[in-house]
Short mmCIF file of C-alpha atoms in Angstrom, two decimals:
data_model
loop_
_atom_site.label_atom_id
_atom_site.label_comp_id
_atom_site.label_asym_id
_atom_site.label_seq_id
_atom_site.Cartn_x
_atom_site.Cartn_y
_atom_site.Cartn_z
CA MET A 1 126.71 24.52 152.34
CA ASN A 2 123.51 24.88 154.36
CA SER A 3 119.78 24.74 153.77
CA GLU A 4 116.73 24.29 155.94
CA ALA A 5 116.85 20.54 155.39
CA PHE A 6 120.57 19.75 155.35
CA ARG A 7 124.11 21.00 155.64
CA ILE A 8 127.31 19.72 154.10
CA VAL A 9 130.65 19.60 155.89
CA GLY A 10 133.88 18.99 153.99
CA THR A 11 134.32 18.66 150.24
CA PRO A 12 132.73 15.68 148.48
CA ARG A 13 135.26 13.81 146.36
CA PHE A 14 135.00 11.09 143.77
CA GLY A 15 136.28 7.89 145.35
CA GLY A 16 136.22 9.32 148.88
CA ILE A 17 133.99 8.70 151.88
CA LEU A 18 130.55 10.24 152.24
CA VAL A 19 129.12 10.27 155.76
CA VAL A 20 125.33 10.52 155.96
CA ALA A 21 123.88 11.49 159.34
CA ASP A 22 120.24 12.42 158.90
CA HIS A 23 119.49 12.65 162.64
CA ALA A 24 122.34 15.09 163.28
CA SER A 25 120.34 18.09 164.51
CA ASN A 26 117.74 18.95 167.15
CA ARG A 27 116.84 22.24 165.43
CA VAL A 28 113.18 23.19 165.20
CA PRO A 29 112.31 26.06 162.82
CA GLU A 30 110.73 29.07 164.50
CA ASP A 31 107.42 28.58 162.69
CA ILE A 32 107.00 25.00 163.97
CA ASP A 33 105.80 24.24 167.49
CA LEU A 34 106.11 20.58 168.45
CA GLY A 35 104.35 21.18 171.74
CA ILE A 36 106.77 19.18 173.90
CA ALA A 37 108.96 20.04 176.88
CA PRO A 38 112.15 21.84 175.75
CA GLU A 39 114.41 19.43 177.66
CA LEU A 40 113.23 16.56 175.44
CA MET A 41 114.98 18.22 172.51
CA ASP A 42 118.33 17.16 173.97
CA GLU A 43 117.22 13.52 174.25
CA HIS A 44 117.52 10.68 171.77
CA ILE A 45 113.96 11.11 170.55
CA ALA A 46 114.99 14.44 169.01
CA ILE A 47 118.56 13.81 167.85
CA ASP A 48 121.13 11.03 167.41
CA ILE A 49 123.47 12.09 170.19
CA GLY A 50 127.13 12.20 169.15
CA VAL A 51 126.86 11.68 165.40
CA THR A 52 127.37 15.33 164.45
CA GLY A 53 130.73 15.45 166.22
CA ILE A 54 131.89 12.20 164.62
CA ALA A 55 130.87 13.36 161.16
CA GLU A 56 132.51 16.76 161.59
CA HIS A 57 135.75 15.21 162.84
CA MET A 58 135.79 12.79 159.90
CA ALA A 59 135.09 15.57 157.40
CA LYS A 60 138.23 17.42 158.49
CA ARG A 61 140.21 14.82 156.54
CA GLU A 62 140.69 15.36 152.84
CA GLY A 63 138.51 13.03 150.83
CA THR A 64 135.71 12.82 153.40
CA ALA A 65 132.51 14.86 153.39
CA ALA A 66 129.34 14.66 155.46
CA LEU A 67 125.69 15.29 154.68
CA LEU A 68 123.95 16.21 157.92
CA GLY A 69 120.26 16.59 158.59
CA ASN A 70 119.48 20.15 159.67
CA VAL A 71 116.23 19.66 161.58
CA SER A 72 115.22 17.37 164.40
CA ARG A 73 113.93 13.93 163.55
CA LEU A 74 110.76 15.04 165.38
CA VAL A 75 110.22 17.70 162.72
CA CYS A 76 110.89 15.28 159.87
CA ASP A 77 112.59 11.89 160.02
CA THR A 78 114.38 11.47 156.71
CA ASN A 79 115.43 7.93 157.65
CA ARG A 80 111.83 6.84 157.16
CA THR A 81 110.04 6.67 153.84
CA GLU A 82 107.54 9.39 153.04
CA GLN A 83 104.72 6.86 153.35
CA ASP A 84 105.76 5.83 156.87
CA PRO A 85 103.68 7.72 159.47
CA ALA A 86 106.86 7.94 161.60
CA SER A 87 108.45 10.25 159.03
CA ILE A 88 106.56 12.95 160.94
CA PRO A 89 106.08 11.22 164.28
CA GLU A 90 103.05 11.84 166.44
CA ALA A 91 104.72 9.94 169.31
CA SER A 92 108.25 8.78 170.17
CA ASP A 93 109.43 6.51 173.01
CA GLY A 94 106.30 7.14 175.04
CA HIS A 95 106.10 10.90 174.39
CA THR A 96 103.24 12.37 172.39
CA ILE A 97 104.25 15.05 169.86
CA PRO A 98 101.04 17.12 169.73
CA GLY A 99 102.41 19.66 167.27
CA ASN A 100 102.63 16.95 164.61
CA ILE A 101 99.01 15.85 164.91
CA GLY A 102 96.68 17.04 162.17
CA ILE A 103 99.33 19.00 160.26
CA ASP A 104 99.79 19.33 156.50
CA ARG A 105 102.13 16.35 156.09
CA GLU A 106 102.66 16.99 152.38
CA ALA A 107 103.99 20.48 153.06
CA ARG A 108 106.33 19.23 155.80
CA LEU A 109 107.71 16.45 153.57
CA ALA A 110 108.18 18.85 150.64
CA ARG A 111 110.03 21.28 152.89
CA PHE A 112 112.45 18.88 154.58
CA HIS A 113 112.29 15.25 153.47
CA ARG A 114 112.57 15.66 149.71
CA PRO A 115 115.36 18.28 149.69
CA PHE A 116 117.51 16.07 151.93
CA HIS A 117 117.08 13.03 149.72
CA ASP A 118 117.48 15.05 146.53
CA LYS A 119 120.82 16.38 147.82
CA LEU A 120 121.96 12.88 148.75
CA THR A 121 121.13 11.66 145.26
CA GLU A 122 123.04 14.61 143.79
CA LEU A 123 126.13 13.83 145.89
CA LEU A 124 126.10 10.11 145.11
CA GLU A 125 125.70 10.71 141.39
CA GLY A 126 127.89 13.80 141.05
CA THR A 127 130.87 12.68 143.15
CA PRO A 128 130.40 8.93 143.68
CA PRO A 129 132.17 7.90 146.91
CA ALA A 130 134.09 4.67 147.37
CA LEU A 131 131.93 4.10 150.45
CA THR A 132 128.86 5.70 151.99
CA LEU A 133 128.86 5.60 155.78
CA ILE A 134 125.32 5.84 157.17
CA LEU A 135 125.83 6.99 160.74
CA HIS A 136 123.37 6.74 163.63
CA SER A 137 123.45 6.33 167.39
CA PHE A 138 121.23 4.48 169.86
CA THR A 139 120.38 4.97 173.50
CA PRO A 140 121.64 2.42 176.09
CA CYS A 141 118.00 1.74 176.94
CA LEU A 142 114.65 3.13 175.88
CA ALA A 143 112.69 5.16 178.41
CA SER A 144 109.67 3.01 177.59
CA LYS A 145 111.68 -0.18 178.25
CA PRO A 146 114.10 0.71 181.08
CA ASP A 147 114.83 -2.92 181.98
CA GLU A 148 116.04 -3.80 178.49
CA LYS A 149 119.70 -2.78 178.52
CA ARG A 150 121.56 -2.74 175.22
CA PRO A 151 125.03 -4.26 175.68
CA TRP A 152 126.40 -3.61 172.19
CA HIS A 153 128.97 -0.88 171.62
CA CYS A 154 127.70 -0.58 168.06
CA GLY A 155 125.41 -2.32 165.63
CA LEU A 156 125.68 -3.01 161.90
CA LEU A 157 122.60 -2.77 159.70
CA TYR A 158 121.96 -3.94 156.15
CA ASP A 159 119.25 -5.31 153.93
CA GLN A 160 120.26 -7.64 151.10
CA ASP A 161 123.79 -6.30 150.59
CA ASP A 162 125.83 -7.23 153.67
CA ARG A 163 129.30 -6.64 152.17
CA GLY A 164 130.06 -3.60 154.29
CA ALA A 165 128.82 -5.19 157.50
CA ARG A 166 130.71 -8.45 156.92
CA ALA A 167 133.93 -6.55 156.22
CA ALA A 168 133.56 -4.19 159.20
CA GLN A 169 132.47 -6.61 161.91
CA PRO A 170 135.80 -8.40 162.46
CA LEU A 171 137.66 -5.07 162.33
CA LEU A 172 135.44 -3.64 165.06
CA GLU A 173 135.61 -6.80 167.15
CA ALA A 174 139.40 -6.78 166.90
CA GLU A 175 139.29 -3.50 168.83
CA GLY A 176 137.50 -5.21 171.72
CA LEU A 177 134.02 -3.98 170.78
CA THR A 178 130.76 -5.89 171.17
CA VAL A 179 129.06 -5.64 167.79
CA GLY A 180 125.37 -6.24 167.16
CA ASP A 181 124.47 -7.87 163.84
CA GLN A 182 121.19 -6.17 162.85
CA LEU A 183 120.97 -4.94 166.46
CA PRO A 184 119.48 -2.99 168.14
CA TYR A 185 117.56 -2.36 164.91
CA SER A 186 117.30 -4.16 161.60
CA GLY A 187 118.33 -2.65 158.28
CA LYS A 188 115.58 -4.73 156.72
CA ILE A 189 113.04 -2.54 158.51
CA TYR A 190 114.62 0.89 159.17
CA ASN A 191 116.18 1.19 155.77
CA ALA A 192 114.94 4.25 153.90
CA ALA A 193 118.47 5.37 153.06
CA ILE A 194 119.58 1.83 152.21
CA GLU A 195 116.58 1.13 150.02
CA ARG A 196 116.51 4.39 148.11
CA HIS A 197 120.14 5.35 147.69
CA VAL A 198 122.61 2.49 148.00
CA GLU A 199 121.23 -1.02 147.63
CA SER A 200 118.92 0.00 144.82
CA GLU A 201 121.97 1.26 142.90
CA GLY A 202 124.54 -1.31 144.04
CA ARG A 203 126.58 1.34 145.86
CA PRO A 204 129.00 0.16 148.59
CA TYR A 205 127.92 1.25 152.06
CA LEU A 206 128.40 0.71 155.76
CA TYR A 207 125.48 1.42 158.10
CA ILE A 208 126.45 1.69 161.77
CA GLU A 209 124.65 2.57 165.00
CA ILE A 210 126.92 3.59 167.92
CA ARG A 211 125.79 3.56 171.54
CA GLN A 212 125.28 7.13 172.66
CA ASP A 213 127.06 6.99 176.01
CA LEU A 214 130.29 6.19 174.14
CA ILE A 215 130.08 9.33 172.01
CA ALA A 216 128.38 11.86 174.27
CA ASP A 217 131.49 14.08 174.55
CA ASP A 218 134.15 15.34 172.17
CA ALA A 219 136.75 12.81 173.29
CA GLY A 220 134.46 9.91 172.45
CA GLN A 221 133.44 11.49 169.17
CA ALA A 222 137.07 12.04 168.16
CA GLU A 223 137.94 8.46 169.09
CA TRP A 224 135.13 7.02 167.01
CA ALA A 225 135.83 9.40 164.12
CA GLU A 226 139.40 8.12 163.93
CA ARG A 227 138.16 4.53 164.20
CA MET A 228 135.50 4.92 161.53
CA THR A 229 137.90 6.64 159.13
CA ARG A 230 140.32 3.71 159.41
CA ILE A 231 137.61 1.09 159.13
CA CYS A 232 135.78 2.80 156.25
CA ASN A 233 138.98 2.93 154.20
CA ARG A 234 139.64 -0.77 154.81
CA VAL A 235 136.04 -1.73 154.05
CA ALA A 236 136.08 0.28 150.82
CA ILE A 237 139.25 -1.48 149.68
CA GLU A 238 137.86 -4.91 150.58
CA ILE A 239 134.59 -4.34 148.76
CA GLU A 240 136.33 -2.94 145.69
CA GLY A 241 138.78 -5.81 145.65
#
């Protein structure tokens, strides 16, 4: 199922796993000109590198479905609230996005932001999953801060409800991974999906950021898809129990 704002892979199932990857695409509609160098569209400012492959691998398994964003985060960042200026960013990691300056923000939000969140609400209410996996990736270092290396293999984010993170952290660490707790970002700040769809309704979730160099190719994506499927099932059982 596809639309301008989202696409769905796999079949949503009651009691299954729903993967949400809102930064899964670098697509820019033909009628939008961001005014930036084309090569930037393959960088982390435009897309969460690797998450699409992980989500698609996971959704091949019965009982798992994925809701993927279908435009670049530079067109509309659905992981930010509508009120956040960064939901339609005018700059990202030191790069100005001139095509987003002075636009009709209401029209852009109505076209992309609201349909994505409406579909997520529909999925969570229509086929409630046992666990929602909110999937992102992060760059090993920001271009604007090249000396600040990020040593974590992955990071776990949450706001008030840390059940998923607390259950997943020892499982990830048991596989030899360095896990950031609220790193490199905090779920108390970058939490539009958490705030609107899961914590507000008491829904079990796991929010993970994976370092992009680990999932830049299909082998890494397949490895992490297998890992996240195993861990999500165990986390869902632990939370339910």
